[in-house]
Short mmCIF file of N, CA and C in Angstrom, two decimals:
data_model
loop_
_atom_site.label_atom_id
_atom_site.label_comp_id
_atom_site.label_asym_id
_atom_site.label_seq_id
_atom_site.Cartn_x
_atom_site.Cartn_y
_atom_site.Cartn_z
N MET A 21 149.78 58.37 22.16
CA MET A 21 149.75 59.02 23.44
C MET A 21 149.80 57.98 24.50
N THR A 22 150.60 58.25 25.54
CA THR A 22 150.84 57.40 26.59
C THR A 22 150.27 58.00 27.88
N GLU A 23 150.05 57.16 28.84
CA GLU A 23 149.53 57.49 30.10
C GLU A 23 148.60 58.38 30.20
N SER A 24 147.48 58.33 29.46
CA SER A 24 146.35 59.41 29.65
C SER A 24 145.20 58.68 29.42
N PHE A 25 144.17 59.04 30.29
CA PHE A 25 142.85 58.59 30.08
C PHE A 25 141.84 59.64 30.77
N SER A 26 140.59 59.21 30.34
CA SER A 26 139.48 60.24 31.04
C SER A 26 138.46 59.38 31.47
N LEU A 27 137.99 59.74 32.62
CA LEU A 27 136.82 59.14 33.62
C LEU A 27 135.69 60.04 33.64
N TRP A 28 134.61 59.23 33.77
CA TRP A 28 133.41 60.16 34.18
C TRP A 28 132.26 59.28 34.78
N ARG A 29 131.10 59.84 35.36
CA ARG A 29 130.11 59.20 35.93
C ARG A 29 128.94 59.15 34.83
N LYS A 30 128.47 58.00 34.62
CA LYS A 30 127.71 57.66 33.58
C LYS A 30 126.32 58.13 33.83
N ASP A 31 125.96 58.45 35.17
CA ASP A 31 124.63 59.06 35.43
C ASP A 31 124.69 60.60 35.32
N LYS A 32 125.88 61.24 34.97
CA LYS A 32 125.96 62.72 34.95
C LYS A 32 126.60 63.08 33.54
N PHE A 33 127.00 61.99 32.71
CA PHE A 33 127.98 62.31 31.70
C PHE A 33 127.65 61.48 30.65
N ILE A 34 126.99 61.76 29.56
CA ILE A 34 126.88 60.76 28.50
C ILE A 34 127.24 61.03 27.20
N MET A 35 128.30 60.11 27.00
CA MET A 35 129.31 60.29 25.70
C MET A 35 128.44 60.00 24.47
N THR A 36 128.63 60.83 23.64
CA THR A 36 128.01 60.87 22.38
C THR A 36 128.99 60.47 21.32
N GLU A 37 130.14 60.81 21.45
CA GLU A 37 131.33 60.49 20.48
C GLU A 37 132.45 60.53 21.15
N SER A 38 133.60 60.03 20.50
CA SER A 38 135.04 60.09 20.85
C SER A 38 135.73 60.34 19.55
N PHE A 39 136.90 61.19 19.82
CA PHE A 39 137.87 61.33 18.84
C PHE A 39 139.25 61.30 19.42
N SER A 40 140.16 61.46 18.58
CA SER A 40 141.61 61.23 19.09
C SER A 40 142.67 61.76 17.91
N GLY A 41 143.67 61.90 18.28
CA GLY A 41 144.75 62.33 17.39
C GLY A 41 146.18 61.98 18.09
N ASP A 42 147.16 62.40 17.33
CA ASP A 42 148.66 62.15 18.15
C ASP A 42 148.44 63.21 19.24
N HIS A 43 148.85 62.67 20.42
CA HIS A 43 149.14 63.45 21.64
C HIS A 43 147.62 63.93 22.32
N PHE A 44 146.44 63.57 21.94
CA PHE A 44 145.11 64.03 22.52
C PHE A 44 144.07 62.88 22.22
N ILE A 45 143.10 62.81 23.11
CA ILE A 45 141.93 62.09 23.13
C ILE A 45 140.86 63.06 23.47
N GLY A 46 139.65 62.83 22.90
CA GLY A 46 138.66 63.77 23.40
C GLY A 46 137.19 63.03 23.12
N VAL A 47 136.25 63.66 23.90
CA VAL A 47 135.05 63.21 24.08
C VAL A 47 134.01 64.32 23.85
N LYS A 48 132.80 64.02 23.02
CA LYS A 48 131.85 64.83 23.21
C LYS A 48 130.73 64.21 23.83
N ALA A 49 130.08 65.14 24.87
CA ALA A 49 129.07 64.25 25.75
C ALA A 49 127.79 65.27 26.04
N LEU A 50 126.81 64.91 26.56
CA LEU A 50 125.70 65.63 27.08
C LEU A 50 126.00 65.64 28.75
N TRP A 51 126.19 66.60 29.19
CA TRP A 51 126.54 66.68 30.85
C TRP A 51 125.52 67.32 31.55
N GLY A 52 125.54 67.01 32.88
CA GLY A 52 124.70 67.44 33.77
C GLY A 52 123.19 67.29 33.65
N GLU A 53 122.39 68.10 34.51
CA GLU A 53 120.92 68.02 34.52
C GLU A 53 120.31 68.52 33.23
N ASN A 54 121.03 69.39 32.67
CA ASN A 54 120.42 70.20 31.39
C ASN A 54 120.86 69.49 30.16
N ASN A 55 121.74 68.51 30.19
CA ASN A 55 122.19 67.77 29.01
C ASN A 55 122.82 68.74 28.08
N LEU A 56 123.74 69.61 28.66
CA LEU A 56 124.65 70.47 27.67
C LEU A 56 125.61 69.66 26.99
N GLU A 57 125.59 70.01 25.57
CA GLU A 57 126.61 69.45 24.84
C GLU A 57 128.07 70.12 24.95
N CYS A 58 128.74 69.17 25.57
CA CYS A 58 130.31 69.68 25.89
C CYS A 58 131.23 68.90 25.09
N SER A 59 132.51 69.49 24.81
CA SER A 59 133.52 68.60 24.32
C SER A 59 134.63 68.65 25.50
N PHE A 60 135.43 67.68 25.72
CA PHE A 60 136.63 67.66 26.47
C PHE A 60 137.65 67.00 25.80
N VAL A 61 138.86 67.66 25.88
CA VAL A 61 140.03 66.99 25.12
C VAL A 61 141.03 66.91 26.41
N ASN A 62 141.54 65.77 26.28
CA ASN A 62 142.88 65.51 27.27
C ASN A 62 144.04 65.40 26.50
N ILE A 63 145.06 66.36 26.93
CA ILE A 63 146.30 66.46 26.08
C ILE A 63 147.47 65.86 26.84
N TYR A 64 148.47 65.35 26.03
CA TYR A 64 149.71 65.16 26.63
C TYR A 64 150.79 65.50 25.39
N ALA A 65 151.09 66.73 25.70
CA ALA A 65 152.00 67.29 24.31
C ALA A 65 153.32 66.93 24.22
N PRO A 66 153.85 66.78 23.15
CA PRO A 66 155.37 66.28 23.06
C PRO A 66 156.24 67.50 23.56
N CYS A 67 157.53 67.26 23.74
CA CYS A 67 158.43 68.41 24.20
C CYS A 67 159.03 69.09 22.82
N ASP A 68 159.03 68.23 21.74
CA ASP A 68 159.61 68.81 20.51
C ASP A 68 158.86 69.88 20.01
N LEU A 69 159.29 71.09 19.70
CA LEU A 69 158.63 72.32 19.28
C LEU A 69 157.91 71.97 17.82
N GLN A 70 158.40 71.45 16.91
CA GLN A 70 157.78 71.04 15.71
C GLN A 70 156.65 70.29 15.94
N ARG A 71 156.74 69.23 16.70
CA ARG A 71 155.47 68.30 17.09
C ARG A 71 154.43 68.95 17.56
N LYS A 72 154.69 69.88 18.62
CA LYS A 72 153.79 70.80 19.35
C LYS A 72 153.00 71.76 18.43
N LYS A 73 153.69 72.36 17.37
CA LYS A 73 153.13 73.13 16.48
C LYS A 73 152.13 72.23 15.70
N GLU A 74 152.30 70.98 15.35
CA GLU A 74 151.45 70.24 14.58
C GLU A 74 150.30 69.78 15.48
N LEU A 75 150.41 69.64 16.81
CA LEU A 75 149.43 69.48 17.62
C LEU A 75 148.63 70.59 17.78
N TRP A 76 149.20 71.71 17.95
CA TRP A 76 148.18 72.88 18.12
C TRP A 76 147.35 73.29 16.72
N ARG A 77 148.04 72.97 15.73
CA ARG A 77 147.24 73.17 14.56
C ARG A 77 146.03 72.18 14.25
N CYS A 78 146.43 70.83 14.68
CA CYS A 78 145.41 69.78 14.42
C CYS A 78 144.43 70.00 15.40
N LEU A 79 144.68 70.58 16.80
CA LEU A 79 143.43 70.80 17.80
C LEU A 79 142.57 71.85 17.18
N VAL A 80 143.06 72.91 16.47
CA VAL A 80 142.41 74.20 16.26
C VAL A 80 141.35 73.57 14.98
N GLU A 81 142.00 72.69 14.08
CA GLU A 81 141.17 72.08 13.15
C GLU A 81 140.00 71.14 13.58
N VAL A 82 140.24 70.37 14.63
CA VAL A 82 139.29 69.46 15.33
C VAL A 82 138.19 70.32 15.93
N MET A 83 138.67 71.40 16.54
CA MET A 83 137.53 72.21 17.37
C MET A 83 136.72 73.09 16.36
N ARG A 84 137.32 73.42 15.29
CA ARG A 84 136.41 74.18 14.03
C ARG A 84 135.54 73.04 13.54
N SER A 85 136.11 71.95 13.14
CA SER A 85 135.30 71.04 12.34
C SER A 85 134.18 70.29 13.15
N ARG A 86 134.36 70.20 14.29
CA ARG A 86 133.46 69.49 15.24
C ARG A 86 132.24 70.48 15.88
N GLY A 87 132.65 71.67 15.77
CA GLY A 87 131.67 72.72 16.30
C GLY A 87 131.50 72.56 17.76
N GLY A 88 130.24 73.24 18.10
CA GLY A 88 130.08 73.35 19.43
C GLY A 88 130.64 74.42 20.24
N ASP A 89 130.23 74.92 21.19
CA ASP A 89 130.45 76.13 21.93
C ASP A 89 131.24 75.80 23.23
N LEU A 90 130.91 74.74 24.07
CA LEU A 90 131.44 74.34 25.17
C LEU A 90 132.67 73.53 25.03
N TRP A 91 133.79 74.08 25.36
CA TRP A 91 134.94 73.33 25.00
C TRP A 91 135.86 73.46 26.30
N CYS A 92 136.29 72.36 26.68
CA CYS A 92 137.58 72.17 27.89
C CYS A 92 138.54 71.34 27.29
N VAL A 93 139.72 71.94 27.27
CA VAL A 93 141.09 71.38 26.76
C VAL A 93 141.94 71.46 27.99
N GLY A 94 142.47 70.31 28.43
CA GLY A 94 143.19 70.13 29.70
C GLY A 94 144.26 68.95 29.56
N GLY A 95 145.17 69.09 30.31
CA GLY A 95 146.37 68.26 30.45
C GLY A 95 147.71 68.71 30.60
N ASP A 96 148.74 67.81 30.07
CA ASP A 96 150.23 68.46 30.29
C ASP A 96 150.36 68.90 28.73
N PHE A 97 150.50 70.15 28.68
CA PHE A 97 150.77 70.94 27.52
C PHE A 97 152.49 71.00 27.16
N ASN A 98 153.30 70.69 28.21
CA ASN A 98 154.65 70.69 27.97
C ASN A 98 154.96 72.14 27.33
N ALA A 99 154.48 73.21 28.03
CA ALA A 99 154.70 74.50 27.47
C ALA A 99 154.14 75.54 28.40
N VAL A 100 155.12 76.72 28.48
CA VAL A 100 154.58 77.92 29.28
C VAL A 100 154.04 79.00 28.28
N ARG A 101 153.37 79.74 28.99
CA ARG A 101 152.90 80.97 28.17
C ARG A 101 153.82 82.16 28.31
N VAL A 102 154.33 82.17 29.61
CA VAL A 102 155.09 83.38 29.80
C VAL A 102 156.37 82.87 30.86
N GLU A 103 157.46 83.61 30.87
CA GLU A 103 158.39 83.37 31.58
C GLU A 103 158.38 83.26 33.03
N GLY A 104 157.29 83.94 33.70
CA GLY A 104 157.04 83.71 35.17
C GLY A 104 156.38 82.20 35.42
N GLU A 105 156.13 81.66 34.61
CA GLU A 105 155.51 80.29 34.62
C GLU A 105 156.65 79.08 34.76
N ARG A 106 157.83 79.65 34.85
CA ARG A 106 158.92 78.72 34.89
C ARG A 106 159.87 79.16 35.70
N ARG A 107 160.70 78.34 36.51
CA ARG A 107 161.75 78.76 37.53
C ARG A 107 162.69 77.69 37.38
N GLY A 108 164.23 78.32 37.25
CA GLY A 108 165.39 77.37 37.44
C GLY A 108 165.56 76.46 35.99
N VAL A 109 164.69 77.07 35.04
CA VAL A 109 164.98 76.50 33.65
C VAL A 109 165.49 77.46 32.61
N SER A 110 166.47 77.39 31.91
CA SER A 110 166.85 78.06 30.85
C SER A 110 165.91 78.52 29.89
N SER A 111 165.69 79.77 29.56
CA SER A 111 164.61 80.37 28.68
C SER A 111 164.96 80.66 27.43
N TYR A 112 166.32 80.82 27.10
CA TYR A 112 166.86 81.30 25.67
C TYR A 112 166.23 80.71 24.62
N TRP A 113 165.89 79.33 24.68
CA TRP A 113 165.54 78.45 23.63
C TRP A 113 164.04 78.27 23.79
N ARG A 114 163.39 78.77 24.57
CA ARG A 114 161.90 78.69 24.80
C ARG A 114 160.98 79.85 24.47
N GLU A 115 161.66 80.83 23.92
CA GLU A 115 160.81 81.90 23.41
C GLU A 115 159.82 81.49 22.34
N ASP A 116 160.33 80.80 21.27
CA ASP A 116 159.36 80.28 20.38
C ASP A 116 158.38 79.50 20.55
N ASP A 117 158.77 78.53 21.75
CA ASP A 117 157.71 77.51 22.29
C ASP A 117 156.72 78.33 23.12
N MET A 118 156.90 79.50 23.79
CA MET A 118 155.92 80.24 24.51
C MET A 118 154.92 80.87 23.56
N LYS A 119 155.74 81.56 22.43
CA LYS A 119 155.05 82.43 21.52
C LYS A 119 153.83 81.49 20.66
N CYS A 120 154.44 80.22 20.32
CA CYS A 120 153.53 79.26 19.68
C CYS A 120 152.14 78.83 20.50
N PHE A 121 152.64 78.61 21.65
CA PHE A 121 151.61 78.10 22.69
C PHE A 121 150.44 79.23 22.88
N ASP A 122 150.87 80.35 22.96
CA ASP A 122 150.01 81.51 23.21
C ASP A 122 149.36 81.65 21.94
N GLU A 123 149.85 81.80 20.76
CA GLU A 123 149.25 81.76 19.48
C GLU A 123 148.04 80.72 19.50
N PHE A 124 148.30 79.36 19.71
CA PHE A 124 147.15 78.39 19.76
C PHE A 124 146.14 78.81 20.63
N ILE A 125 146.35 79.26 21.86
CA ILE A 125 145.32 79.60 22.83
C ILE A 125 144.49 80.78 22.16
N THR A 126 145.14 81.72 21.41
CA THR A 126 144.45 82.69 20.85
C THR A 126 143.52 82.23 19.66
N GLU A 127 144.08 81.43 18.98
CA GLU A 127 143.50 80.93 17.74
C GLU A 127 142.34 80.02 17.76
N ALA A 128 142.44 79.28 19.06
CA ALA A 128 141.60 78.37 19.37
C ALA A 128 140.49 78.92 20.14
N GLU A 129 140.53 80.30 20.41
CA GLU A 129 139.66 81.17 21.12
C GLU A 129 139.27 80.51 22.62
N LEU A 130 140.43 80.13 23.18
CA LEU A 130 140.35 79.44 24.60
C LEU A 130 140.89 80.62 25.68
N VAL A 131 140.21 80.24 26.89
CA VAL A 131 140.76 81.05 27.83
C VAL A 131 141.54 80.38 28.93
N ASP A 132 142.81 80.97 29.28
CA ASP A 132 143.55 80.20 30.15
C ASP A 132 143.24 80.74 31.67
N LEU A 133 142.64 79.94 32.38
CA LEU A 133 142.27 80.35 33.75
C LEU A 133 143.46 80.45 34.85
N PRO A 134 143.29 81.44 35.64
CA PRO A 134 144.50 81.45 36.68
C PRO A 134 144.43 80.19 37.44
N LEU A 135 145.84 79.79 37.98
CA LEU A 135 145.78 78.75 38.87
C LEU A 135 145.86 79.09 40.19
N VAL A 136 145.07 78.56 41.00
CA VAL A 136 144.72 78.73 42.51
C VAL A 136 145.56 77.63 43.16
N GLY A 137 146.15 77.99 44.39
CA GLY A 137 146.59 77.20 45.11
C GLY A 137 148.10 76.85 45.12
N ARG A 138 148.72 76.97 43.87
CA ARG A 138 150.27 77.17 43.63
C ARG A 138 150.79 77.69 42.42
N LYS A 139 151.66 78.03 42.33
CA LYS A 139 152.24 78.58 40.91
C LYS A 139 152.83 77.67 39.90
N TYR A 140 153.28 76.37 40.21
CA TYR A 140 153.69 75.57 39.50
C TYR A 140 153.06 74.16 39.55
N THR A 141 153.10 73.47 38.46
CA THR A 141 152.33 72.03 38.35
C THR A 141 153.33 71.06 38.10
N TRP A 142 154.67 71.32 37.94
CA TRP A 142 155.67 70.34 37.60
C TRP A 142 156.95 70.67 38.40
N TYR A 143 157.57 69.65 38.86
CA TYR A 143 158.76 69.83 39.64
C TYR A 143 159.85 68.75 39.41
N LYS A 144 161.14 69.40 39.13
CA LYS A 144 161.92 68.47 38.68
C LYS A 144 162.38 67.61 40.19
N THR A 145 162.94 66.46 40.03
CA THR A 145 163.14 65.53 41.42
C THR A 145 163.99 66.36 42.27
N ASP A 146 164.98 67.18 41.75
CA ASP A 146 165.85 67.72 42.83
C ASP A 146 165.27 69.03 43.39
N GLY A 147 164.01 69.56 42.77
CA GLY A 147 163.52 70.64 43.28
C GLY A 147 163.71 72.12 42.94
N LYS A 148 164.95 71.96 41.97
CA LYS A 148 165.44 73.25 41.54
C LYS A 148 164.72 73.79 40.36
N CYS A 149 164.22 72.90 39.70
CA CYS A 149 163.37 73.41 38.38
C CYS A 149 161.97 73.28 38.66
N MET A 150 161.04 74.06 38.12
CA MET A 150 159.64 73.95 38.08
C MET A 150 158.98 74.81 37.14
N SER A 151 157.73 74.21 36.75
CA SER A 151 157.18 74.93 35.53
C SER A 151 155.48 74.64 35.71
N ARG A 152 154.81 75.47 35.13
CA ARG A 152 153.29 75.40 35.10
C ARG A 152 153.19 74.77 33.56
N LEU A 153 153.26 73.42 33.60
CA LEU A 153 153.06 72.72 32.33
C LEU A 153 151.47 72.41 32.24
N ASP A 154 150.84 72.11 33.33
CA ASP A 154 149.53 71.38 33.30
C ASP A 154 148.62 72.56 33.60
N ARG A 155 147.30 72.52 32.77
CA ARG A 155 146.31 73.48 32.84
C ARG A 155 145.01 73.14 32.26
N PHE A 156 144.08 73.80 32.46
CA PHE A 156 142.75 73.84 31.67
C PHE A 156 142.56 74.98 30.86
N LEU A 157 142.10 74.82 29.67
CA LEU A 157 141.75 75.91 28.84
C LEU A 157 140.22 75.78 28.54
N VAL A 158 139.52 76.72 28.63
CA VAL A 158 138.04 76.64 28.30
C VAL A 158 137.60 77.68 27.32
N SER A 159 136.57 77.54 26.78
CA SER A 159 135.95 78.47 25.67
C SER A 159 135.14 79.60 26.50
N ASN A 160 134.94 80.66 25.73
CA ASN A 160 134.54 81.67 26.27
C ASN A 160 132.79 81.28 26.87
N ALA A 161 132.28 80.63 25.97
CA ALA A 161 130.96 79.81 26.09
C ALA A 161 130.91 79.16 27.47
N TRP A 162 131.81 78.42 27.78
CA TRP A 162 131.96 77.58 28.78
C TRP A 162 131.96 78.44 30.11
N LEU A 163 132.71 79.71 29.95
CA LEU A 163 132.69 80.67 31.09
C LEU A 163 131.27 81.40 31.02
N SER A 164 130.60 81.41 30.21
CA SER A 164 129.19 82.03 30.25
C SER A 164 128.32 81.21 30.95
N HIS A 165 128.39 79.88 30.81
CA HIS A 165 127.53 78.94 31.51
C HIS A 165 128.03 78.59 33.02
N TRP A 166 129.35 78.69 33.05
CA TRP A 166 129.95 78.45 34.54
C TRP A 166 130.96 79.50 34.82
N PRO A 167 130.30 80.72 35.07
CA PRO A 167 131.21 81.91 35.28
C PRO A 167 132.25 81.88 36.41
N HIS A 168 132.10 80.98 37.26
CA HIS A 168 132.96 80.82 38.47
C HIS A 168 133.90 79.72 38.32
N THR A 169 134.21 79.34 37.14
CA THR A 169 135.14 78.09 36.86
C THR A 169 136.48 78.56 37.30
N THR A 170 137.06 77.62 38.11
CA THR A 170 138.58 77.89 38.46
C THR A 170 139.32 76.53 38.52
N GLN A 171 140.47 76.74 38.29
CA GLN A 171 141.39 75.61 38.47
C GLN A 171 142.29 75.64 39.54
N TRP A 172 142.42 74.57 40.29
CA TRP A 172 143.25 74.38 41.53
C TRP A 172 144.45 73.28 41.41
N GLY A 173 145.59 73.96 41.72
CA GLY A 173 146.66 73.04 41.68
C GLY A 173 146.72 72.29 42.97
N LEU A 174 146.68 70.93 43.04
CA LEU A 174 146.54 70.14 44.11
C LEU A 174 147.93 69.67 44.56
N SER A 175 148.06 69.02 45.66
CA SER A 175 149.14 68.51 46.23
C SER A 175 149.80 67.45 45.23
N ARG A 176 151.33 67.59 45.35
CA ARG A 176 151.92 66.41 44.26
C ARG A 176 152.13 65.23 45.06
N GLY A 177 151.68 64.14 44.45
CA GLY A 177 151.90 62.68 45.22
C GLY A 177 153.19 62.19 44.75
N VAL A 178 153.04 60.99 44.01
CA VAL A 178 154.29 60.26 43.67
C VAL A 178 154.76 60.77 42.23
N SER A 179 153.89 61.45 41.74
CA SER A 179 154.28 61.98 40.20
C SER A 179 155.11 63.26 40.53
N ASP A 180 155.86 63.73 39.32
CA ASP A 180 156.44 64.88 39.36
C ASP A 180 155.56 66.05 39.02
N HIS A 181 154.32 65.74 38.57
CA HIS A 181 153.26 66.57 38.19
C HIS A 181 152.21 66.79 39.21
N CYS A 182 151.64 67.78 39.37
CA CYS A 182 150.48 68.16 40.51
C CYS A 182 149.24 67.84 39.75
N ALA A 183 148.10 67.22 40.34
CA ALA A 183 146.98 67.16 39.96
C ALA A 183 146.40 68.60 39.87
N ILE A 184 145.42 68.73 38.81
CA ILE A 184 144.68 69.85 38.72
C ILE A 184 143.12 69.87 38.84
N LEU A 185 142.56 70.52 39.55
CA LEU A 185 141.07 70.10 39.86
C LEU A 185 140.40 71.45 39.06
N LEU A 186 139.45 71.22 38.30
CA LEU A 186 138.64 72.28 37.57
C LEU A 186 137.11 72.25 38.44
N LYS A 187 136.84 73.31 38.76
CA LYS A 187 135.59 73.47 39.57
C LYS A 187 134.93 74.76 39.34
N ASN A 188 133.49 74.74 39.52
CA ASN A 188 132.63 76.04 39.30
C ASN A 188 132.06 76.16 40.77
N GLU A 189 132.56 77.16 41.39
CA GLU A 189 132.04 77.48 42.68
C GLU A 189 132.14 78.84 42.98
N ASP A 190 131.00 79.35 43.41
CA ASP A 190 130.94 80.88 43.69
C ASP A 190 131.27 80.88 45.18
N ILE A 191 132.43 81.50 45.47
CA ILE A 191 132.88 81.70 46.88
C ILE A 191 132.17 82.99 47.33
N ASN A 192 131.81 82.89 48.62
CA ASN A 192 131.30 84.18 49.23
C ASN A 192 132.38 84.51 50.22
N TRP A 193 133.00 85.61 49.92
CA TRP A 193 134.20 86.11 50.74
C TRP A 193 133.61 87.14 51.94
N GLY A 194 132.42 87.14 52.10
CA GLY A 194 131.77 88.04 53.17
C GLY A 194 131.24 89.38 52.55
N PRO A 195 131.02 90.24 53.51
CA PRO A 195 130.52 91.51 53.13
C PRO A 195 131.57 92.25 52.11
N LYS A 196 131.06 93.03 51.26
CA LYS A 196 131.84 93.86 50.36
C LYS A 196 131.98 95.16 51.00
N PRO A 197 133.26 95.45 50.95
CA PRO A 197 133.70 96.66 51.40
C PRO A 197 132.92 97.83 50.88
N PHE A 198 132.74 98.95 51.50
CA PHE A 198 131.88 100.05 50.85
C PHE A 198 132.85 101.43 51.18
N ARG A 199 132.44 102.42 50.65
CA ARG A 199 133.20 103.67 50.64
C ARG A 199 131.99 104.74 50.95
N VAL A 200 132.26 105.55 51.83
CA VAL A 200 131.35 106.70 52.28
C VAL A 200 131.97 108.02 51.48
N LYS A 201 131.11 108.49 50.65
CA LYS A 201 131.46 109.67 49.93
C LYS A 201 131.05 111.09 50.68
N CYS A 202 131.85 111.90 51.31
CA CYS A 202 131.64 112.94 52.02
C CYS A 202 132.06 114.35 51.38
N GLY A 203 131.04 115.23 51.22
CA GLY A 203 131.43 116.31 50.53
C GLY A 203 130.51 117.73 51.11
N GLY A 204 130.25 118.55 50.29
CA GLY A 204 129.81 119.91 50.80
C GLY A 204 128.35 119.49 51.26
N GLU A 205 127.72 118.53 50.93
CA GLU A 205 126.38 118.13 51.04
C GLU A 205 126.03 117.21 51.98
N GLY A 206 127.02 116.73 52.77
CA GLY A 206 126.90 115.78 53.59
C GLY A 206 127.54 114.29 53.06
N CYS A 207 127.13 113.41 53.73
CA CYS A 207 127.75 112.02 53.29
C CYS A 207 126.73 111.39 52.45
N ILE A 208 126.98 110.45 51.54
CA ILE A 208 126.07 109.81 50.65
C ILE A 208 126.59 108.23 50.88
N CYS A 209 125.48 107.55 51.40
CA CYS A 209 125.60 105.97 51.50
C CYS A 209 124.22 105.44 51.31
N THR A 210 124.37 104.06 51.19
CA THR A 210 122.98 103.33 50.87
C THR A 210 122.42 102.96 52.26
N LYS A 211 121.18 102.46 52.51
CA LYS A 211 120.42 102.27 53.75
C LYS A 211 121.22 101.15 54.58
N GLY A 212 121.83 100.19 53.93
CA GLY A 212 122.71 99.22 54.71
C GLY A 212 123.92 99.84 55.39
N GLU A 213 124.44 100.82 54.67
CA GLU A 213 125.66 101.27 55.07
C GLU A 213 125.37 102.22 56.12
N THR A 214 124.20 103.00 56.35
CA THR A 214 123.71 104.01 57.27
C THR A 214 123.78 103.21 58.74
N GLN A 215 123.25 101.95 58.70
CA GLN A 215 123.33 101.23 59.98
C GLN A 215 124.90 101.09 60.43
N ALA A 216 125.73 100.73 59.50
CA ALA A 216 127.02 100.46 60.02
C ALA A 216 127.72 101.75 60.52
N LEU A 217 127.35 102.79 59.98
CA LEU A 217 127.88 104.34 60.25
C LEU A 217 127.49 104.55 61.61
N LYS A 218 126.22 104.28 62.04
CA LYS A 218 125.64 104.69 63.36
C LYS A 218 126.48 103.91 64.46
N MET A 219 127.11 102.83 64.27
CA MET A 219 127.66 102.06 65.45
C MET A 219 128.86 102.71 65.93
#
């Protein structure tokens, strides 16, 4: 695996073990104030489909053998799930690639979070081709603990890839819209809505 690393704050993240394989490195750690046991895997997938299939198979085995519920798998997967995650790139030879990647996500019981802030994470130098190759995949248990987890595509710096930020943030978008139901017996609304109707 080339050009990949994982960093953390020692006061918030206590590594209990590490593991690795071709194209990935992982750590199991106690994280946060509650010392939740979490596993993080950093991926740099190969471009070759056969080698990717081997990586997906190996990751599923690692996740099952190590156990634990809270998993976060992120990095450059060198794959897209659907054609809409790619632009300017020929797709006729990538259908198997998309299918295998999607099957891996399903078999590993991971969730592909929507990307906020941009549609693509990789851009060819000439700007004519772009794809969403980078992402975080998390377990359902992860989302149970942190239900407001989102991933944000950040600005591209000197790399042809955009950095991705994973965060858990409950955003207050303001008052929720409401509907007043009027019928033969008058209008039905809650106490708070009554004040708004009087204005």
